[in-house]
mmCIF file of C-alpha atoms in Angstrom:
data_model
loop_
_atom_site.group_PDB
_atom_site.id
_atom_site.type_symbol
_atom_site.label_atom_id
_atom_site.label_comp_id
_atom_site.label_asym_id
_atom_site.label_seq_id
_atom_site.Cartn_x
_atom_site.Cartn_y
_atom_site.Cartn_z
ATOM 1 C CA MET A 1 149.735 -23.476 75.493
ATOM 2 C CA LYS A 2 147.602 -20.905 76.695
ATOM 3 C CA LYS A 3 146.528 -19.917 79.791
ATOM 4 C CA MET A 4 143.027 -20.168 80.530
ATOM 5 C CA ALA A 5 140.875 -19.312 83.904
ATOM 6 C CA SER A 6 137.969 -20.251 84.763
ATOM 7 C CA VAL A 7 135.599 -18.848 87.377
ATOM 8 C CA LEU A 8 132.709 -20.709 88.603
ATOM 9 C CA PRO A 9 130.014 -19.828 90.700
ATOM 10 C CA ASN A 10 129.711 -21.832 93.838
ATOM 11 C CA LYS A 11 125.794 -21.836 93.572
ATOM 12 C CA PRO A 12 124.724 -24.053 90.518
ATOM 13 C CA GLN A 13 121.713 -21.526 89.565
ATOM 14 C CA GLY A 14 124.412 -18.754 88.810
ATOM 15 C CA THR A 15 125.738 -18.141 85.146
ATOM 16 C CA TYR A 16 128.764 -19.520 83.673
ATOM 17 C CA THR A 17 131.832 -17.653 82.858
ATOM 18 C CA PHE A 18 134.785 -17.878 81.155
ATOM 19 C CA VAL A 19 138.230 -15.769 80.979
ATOM 20 C CA SER A 20 141.521 -15.332 79.358
ATOM 21 C CA GLN A 21 144.711 -13.519 79.162
ATOM 22 C CA PRO A 22 144.487 -10.978 76.200
ATOM 23 C CA ARG A 23 146.886 -11.654 73.182
ATOM 24 C CA THR A 24 148.445 -10.040 70.012
ATOM 25 C CA VAL A 25 146.425 -11.089 66.915
ATOM 26 C CA ALA A 26 148.912 -13.016 64.182
ATOM 27 C CA GLN A 27 149.974 -10.000 61.992
ATOM 28 C CA ARG A 28 149.672 -12.105 58.173
ATOM 29 C CA ASN A 29 150.393 -10.730 54.511
ATOM 30 C CA LYS A 30 147.746 -8.475 53.045
ATOM 31 C CA TYR A 31 148.311 -10.193 49.608
ATOM 32 C CA ARG A 32 149.267 -14.373 48.689
ATOM 33 C CA ASP A 33 152.426 -15.291 48.581
ATOM 34 C CA GLN A 34 153.578 -16.683 44.964
ATOM 35 C CA GLN A 35 156.791 -18.157 45.483
ATOM 36 C CA GLY A 36 155.815 -19.584 48.952
ATOM 37 C CA ASP A 37 154.879 -22.878 49.687
ATOM 38 C CA GLY A 38 152.301 -21.705 52.377
ATOM 39 C CA PRO A 39 148.959 -23.123 53.758
ATOM 40 C CA THR A 40 147.572 -20.358 51.841
ATOM 41 C CA GLN A 41 148.806 -21.190 48.181
ATOM 42 C CA GLY A 42 145.995 -23.537 46.340
ATOM 43 C CA GLN A 43 146.465 -26.785 44.759
ATOM 44 C CA TYR A 44 144.295 -25.842 41.691
ATOM 45 C CA ALA A 45 145.584 -22.751 39.575
ATOM 46 C CA ASN A 46 142.469 -23.215 37.160
ATOM 47 C CA ILE A 47 138.513 -24.595 37.908
ATOM 48 C CA MET A 48 138.681 -26.825 34.154
ATOM 49 C CA TYR A 49 141.099 -29.240 36.026
ATOM 50 C CA ASP A 50 139.187 -28.411 39.648
ATOM 51 C CA ARG A 51 137.804 -32.370 40.356
ATOM 52 C CA ARG A 52 135.517 -30.138 42.598
ATOM 53 C CA ILE A 53 134.491 -28.685 39.626
ATOM 54 C CA VAL A 54 130.907 -30.465 38.315
ATOM 55 C CA ARG A 55 130.701 -31.017 34.253
ATOM 56 C CA GLY A 56 127.863 -31.954 32.296
ATOM 57 C CA ASN A 57 124.536 -31.388 32.293
ATOM 58 C CA THR A 58 123.269 -31.571 36.056
ATOM 59 C CA TYR A 59 119.620 -31.277 35.486
ATOM 60 C CA ALA A 60 119.565 -35.167 35.235
ATOM 61 C CA GLN A 61 121.302 -34.978 38.663
ATOM 62 C CA CYS A 62 119.923 -37.097 41.271
ATOM 63 C CA THR A 63 119.043 -34.373 43.478
ATOM 64 C CA LEU A 64 117.037 -35.923 46.975
ATOM 65 C CA PRO A 65 115.309 -32.637 48.684
ATOM 66 C CA THR A 66 115.733 -31.844 52.795
ATOM 67 C CA ALA A 67 112.660 -33.142 53.477
ATOM 68 C CA ALA A 68 113.221 -37.412 52.171
ATOM 69 C CA LEU A 69 116.396 -37.069 54.274
ATOM 70 C CA PRO A 70 116.127 -39.679 56.954
ATOM 71 C CA ASN A 71 116.015 -37.839 60.292
ATOM 72 C CA PRO A 72 118.465 -38.513 63.045
ATOM 73 C CA LEU A 73 116.183 -38.355 66.129
ATOM 74 C CA GLU A 74 113.481 -40.276 64.007
ATOM 75 C CA LEU A 75 115.846 -42.781 63.819
ATOM 76 C CA GLN A 76 117.469 -42.694 66.803
ATOM 77 C CA LYS A 77 113.776 -43.661 68.260
ATOM 78 C CA GLN A 78 113.361 -46.372 65.995
ATOM 79 C CA GLN A 79 116.034 -47.631 66.596
ATOM 80 C CA GLU A 80 115.583 -47.483 71.066
ATOM 81 C CA SER A 81 111.691 -49.199 71.013
ATOM 82 C CA ARG A 82 112.482 -51.544 68.433
ATOM 83 C CA ARG A 83 115.632 -52.524 71.244
ATOM 84 C CA ARG A 84 112.935 -52.036 73.954
ATOM 85 C CA THR A 85 110.533 -54.592 71.944
ATOM 86 C CA ILE A 86 112.683 -56.955 71.671
ATOM 87 C CA ALA A 87 113.822 -57.071 75.706
ATOM 88 C CA LYS A 88 110.388 -57.649 76.571
ATOM 89 C CA ARG A 89 110.153 -59.963 74.526
ATOM 90 C CA ARG A 90 112.860 -61.622 76.175
ATOM 91 C CA ALA A 91 112.042 -60.728 78.986
ATOM 92 C CA LYS A 92 108.478 -63.090 78.377
ATOM 93 C CA ASP A 93 110.188 -65.530 77.573
ATOM 94 C CA GLN A 94 112.422 -66.124 80.264
ATOM 95 C CA LEU A 95 109.308 -65.280 82.422
ATOM 96 C CA ARG A 96 107.224 -67.715 81.264
ATOM 97 C CA PRO A 97 106.308 -71.239 83.221
ATOM 98 C CA ARG A 98 107.700 -74.062 81.997
ATOM 99 C CA SER A 99 107.869 -77.595 82.776
ATOM 100 C CA VAL A 100 110.320 -79.745 85.384
ATOM 101 C CA GLU A 101 112.941 -80.920 83.392
ATOM 102 C CA ALA A 102 112.245 -85.289 83.588
ATOM 103 C CA ILE A 103 114.901 -86.788 85.534
ATOM 104 C CA GLU A 104 117.524 -89.080 83.881
ATOM 105 C CA GLY A 105 116.338 -92.574 81.977
ATOM 106 C CA ARG A 106 113.034 -90.554 81.208
ATOM 107 C CA LYS A 107 111.285 -87.975 78.942
ATOM 108 C CA HIS A 108 108.182 -86.006 78.864
ATOM 109 C CA GLN A 109 104.940 -87.057 76.447
ATOM 110 C CA ASP A 110 102.827 -84.729 75.643
ATOM 111 C CA VAL A 111 98.991 -85.098 76.511
ATOM 112 C CA GLN A 112 95.859 -83.980 75.428
ATOM 113 C CA THR A 113 93.985 -81.983 78.810
ATOM 114 C CA GLU A 114 90.731 -80.719 76.939
ATOM 115 C CA LEU A 115 87.390 -81.782 78.117
ATOM 116 C CA TYR A 116 87.035 -83.460 74.007
ATOM 117 C CA LEU A 117 89.444 -85.835 73.186
ATOM 118 C CA GLU A 118 90.450 -85.854 69.633
ATOM 119 C CA GLU A 119 92.090 -88.926 68.308
ATOM 120 C CA LEU A 120 95.982 -87.477 66.492
ATOM 121 C CA THR A 121 96.834 -88.999 63.205
ATOM 122 C CA ASP A 122 99.853 -88.089 60.496
ATOM 123 C CA ARG A 123 96.683 -89.299 57.769
ATOM 124 C CA VAL A 124 93.934 -86.756 57.617
ATOM 125 C CA GLU A 125 90.831 -87.886 57.304
ATOM 126 C CA GLU A 126 89.115 -87.715 53.446
ATOM 127 C CA SER A 127 85.490 -88.019 52.337
ATOM 128 C CA ASP A 128 83.987 -87.877 48.947
ATOM 129 C CA GLY A 129 80.842 -86.083 49.110
ATOM 130 C CA HIS A 130 78.611 -84.358 45.961
ATOM 131 C CA CYS A 131 75.448 -81.925 45.647
ATOM 132 C CA GLN A 132 73.352 -81.541 42.714
ATOM 133 C CA THR A 133 72.915 -77.948 41.223
ATOM 134 C CA ASP A 134 69.695 -77.080 40.175
ATOM 135 C CA PRO A 135 69.336 -75.824 36.053
ATOM 136 C CA PHE A 136 70.166 -72.432 34.761
ATOM 137 C CA LEU A 137 66.739 -70.425 33.866
ATOM 138 C CA ASP A 138 66.107 -68.075 31.855
ATOM 139 C CA ARG A 139 65.870 -64.306 32.815
ATOM 140 C CA PRO A 140 62.417 -63.329 33.676
ATOM 141 C CA ALA A 141 61.666 -59.951 31.958
ATOM 142 C CA SER A 142 61.477 -57.213 34.069
ATOM 143 C CA PRO A 143 57.668 -55.933 34.491
ATOM 144 C CA LEU A 144 56.933 -52.613 33.311
ATOM 145 C CA PHE A 145 57.198 -49.951 35.759
ATOM 146 C CA ILE A 146 54.478 -48.018 37.031
ATOM 147 C CA PRO A 147 54.840 -45.369 39.332
ATOM 148 C CA ALA A 148 52.123 -45.799 42.200
ATOM 149 C CA LYS A 149 49.677 -43.656 41.909
ATOM 150 C CA THR A 150 49.264 -40.088 43.327
ATOM 151 C CA GLY A 151 46.325 -37.545 44.746
ATOM 152 C CA MET A 152 43.060 -38.409 43.604
ATOM 153 C CA ASP A 153 40.991 -39.029 40.968
ATOM 154 C CA ILE A 154 38.733 -36.576 39.214
ATOM 155 C CA SER A 155 36.025 -36.672 35.995
ATOM 156 C CA THR A 156 34.569 -33.734 34.612
ATOM 157 C CA GLN A 157 31.300 -34.428 31.804
ATOM 158 C CA ILE A 158 31.058 -32.661 28.934
ATOM 159 C CA TYR A 159 27.989 -32.679 26.866
ATOM 160 C CA GLU A 160 28.629 -32.412 22.971
ATOM 161 C CA GLY A 161 28.209 -28.644 21.419
ATOM 162 C CA GLU A 162 29.664 -27.060 25.284
ATOM 163 C CA LEU A 163 33.148 -26.662 24.359
ATOM 164 C CA PHE A 164 32.906 -25.454 20.741
ATOM 165 C CA ASP A 165 31.439 -26.094 17.332
ATOM 166 C CA PHE A 166 33.547 -26.798 14.644
ATOM 167 C CA ASP A 167 32.133 -26.035 12.117
ATOM 168 C CA VAL A 168 31.563 -22.125 13.071
ATOM 169 C CA GLU A 169 34.694 -21.959 14.773
ATOM 170 C CA VAL A 170 36.825 -23.660 11.873
ATOM 171 C CA LYS A 171 35.050 -21.136 8.806
ATOM 172 C CA PRO A 172 37.092 -18.039 9.912
ATOM 173 C CA ILE A 173 40.082 -19.559 9.427
ATOM 174 C CA LEU A 174 39.267 -21.651 6.094
ATOM 175 C CA GLU A 175 38.573 -17.955 4.989
ATOM 176 C CA VAL A 176 41.580 -16.548 5.095
ATOM 177 C CA LEU A 177 43.537 -19.468 4.413
ATOM 178 C CA VAL A 178 41.842 -19.444 0.879
ATOM 179 C CA GLY A 179 42.031 -16.080 0.724
ATOM 180 C CA LYS A 180 45.668 -15.964 1.038
ATOM 181 C CA THR A 181 45.896 -18.589 -1.020
ATOM 182 C CA ILE A 182 43.973 -17.599 -3.871
ATOM 183 C CA GLU A 183 46.200 -14.087 -3.935
ATOM 184 C CA GLN A 184 49.010 -15.981 -3.701
ATOM 185 C CA SER A 185 48.621 -17.303 -6.568
ATOM 186 C CA LEU A 186 47.163 -14.295 -8.541
ATOM 187 C CA LEU A 187 50.226 -12.186 -7.913
ATOM 188 C CA GLU A 188 52.419 -15.069 -9.176
ATOM 189 C CA VAL A 189 50.402 -15.226 -12.185
ATOM 190 C CA MET A 190 50.705 -11.254 -13.028
ATOM 191 C CA GLU A 191 53.933 -11.822 -12.423
ATOM 192 C CA GLU A 192 54.635 -14.796 -14.798
ATOM 193 C CA GLU A 193 52.598 -12.290 -17.429
ATOM 194 C CA GLU A 194 54.832 -9.464 -16.610
ATOM 195 C CA LEU A 195 57.943 -11.013 -17.170
ATOM 196 C CA ALA A 196 56.330 -12.801 -20.158
ATOM 197 C CA ASN A 197 56.158 -9.544 -21.826
ATOM 198 C CA MET A 198 58.990 -7.846 -20.568
ATOM 199 C CA ARG A 199 60.791 -10.624 -23.038
ATOM 200 C CA ALA A 200 58.230 -10.006 -25.972
ATOM 201 C CA GLN A 201 59.101 -5.722 -25.661
ATOM 202 C CA GLN A 202 62.975 -7.067 -25.464
ATOM 203 C CA ARG A 203 62.900 -9.359 -28.550
ATOM 204 C CA ALA A 204 61.190 -6.461 -30.178
ATOM 205 C CA PHE A 205 63.716 -4.290 -29.652
ATOM 206 C CA GLN A 206 66.324 -6.324 -30.253
ATOM 207 C CA GLU A 207 65.263 -7.016 -33.497
ATOM 208 C CA LEU A 208 64.685 -3.896 -34.387
ATOM 209 C CA ARG A 209 68.267 -2.246 -33.090
ATOM 210 C CA ASN A 210 69.823 -5.011 -35.346
ATOM 211 C CA ALA A 211 67.400 -4.224 -38.210
ATOM 212 C CA GLU A 212 69.300 -0.689 -37.775
ATOM 213 C CA LEU A 213 72.457 -1.931 -37.630
ATOM 214 C CA VAL A 214 71.892 -3.505 -41.118
ATOM 215 C CA GLU A 215 70.752 -0.197 -42.443
ATOM 216 C CA MET A 216 73.370 1.571 -40.945
ATOM 217 C CA GLN A 217 76.370 -1.038 -42.093
ATOM 218 C CA ARG A 218 74.547 -0.702 -45.757
ATOM 219 C CA LEU A 219 74.822 2.938 -45.961
ATOM 220 C CA GLU A 220 78.174 3.312 -45.062
ATOM 221 C CA GLU A 221 79.198 0.794 -47.828
ATOM 222 C CA LYS A 222 76.900 3.301 -50.176
ATOM 223 C CA GLU A 223 78.857 5.991 -48.931
ATOM 224 C CA ARG A 224 82.036 4.297 -49.160
ATOM 225 C CA ARG A 225 81.365 3.363 -52.532
ATOM 226 C CA HIS A 226 80.674 7.016 -53.831
ATOM 227 C CA ARG A 227 83.782 8.010 -52.097
ATOM 228 C CA GLU A 228 85.498 5.589 -54.204
ATOM 229 C CA GLU A 229 83.502 6.756 -57.124
ATOM 230 C CA LYS A 230 84.386 10.206 -57.023
ATOM 231 C CA VAL A 231 88.327 9.345 -56.511
ATOM 232 C CA ALA A 232 88.724 7.193 -59.554
#
């Protein structure tokens, strides 16, 4: 047993002070005792056989967050409030006024004390009733929506010829349209004629070239026969 002394001040407002006698620190080996059976000797040597090591997939483990754990203070408050409610209910039951117990050989009978008496029966009164509903009518068509008019209506009278004369105003537009149409037509006709002339010239050139090729082949054949005759 260690001897300890506590010194408490006389005034309750003072601070608490604890004093103990000095003692030496227990000496222990620097390294673990491999052959001894001391408290430092471990029970397991290989972590593969240690039961405290969790094996397998740890992703699927259901770990509750710290916020989801019940708070002991909240649980205590709930229990206290529940006990307080039960105590209040019991006190109300005890304080509720009750009728005097009937004397021996008699019993209490329930009576109605309301202003209007009601006949109490075991069978509920029933009565048949019926009602006739109107026949279903087709829904009328929705009326056309016409927005409300705003502002004031104002009209202006315009006589014939005040704004513009159609025959006079349309003449330059028609001249431009007709002129552009005729010009485009003439350009297309000239292009077609030019293409026809180019095809005719190409055809004549092709015929002339074919004739020259035939003549050249004839001369080459004639020259070849002359050389063969000289050699023979």
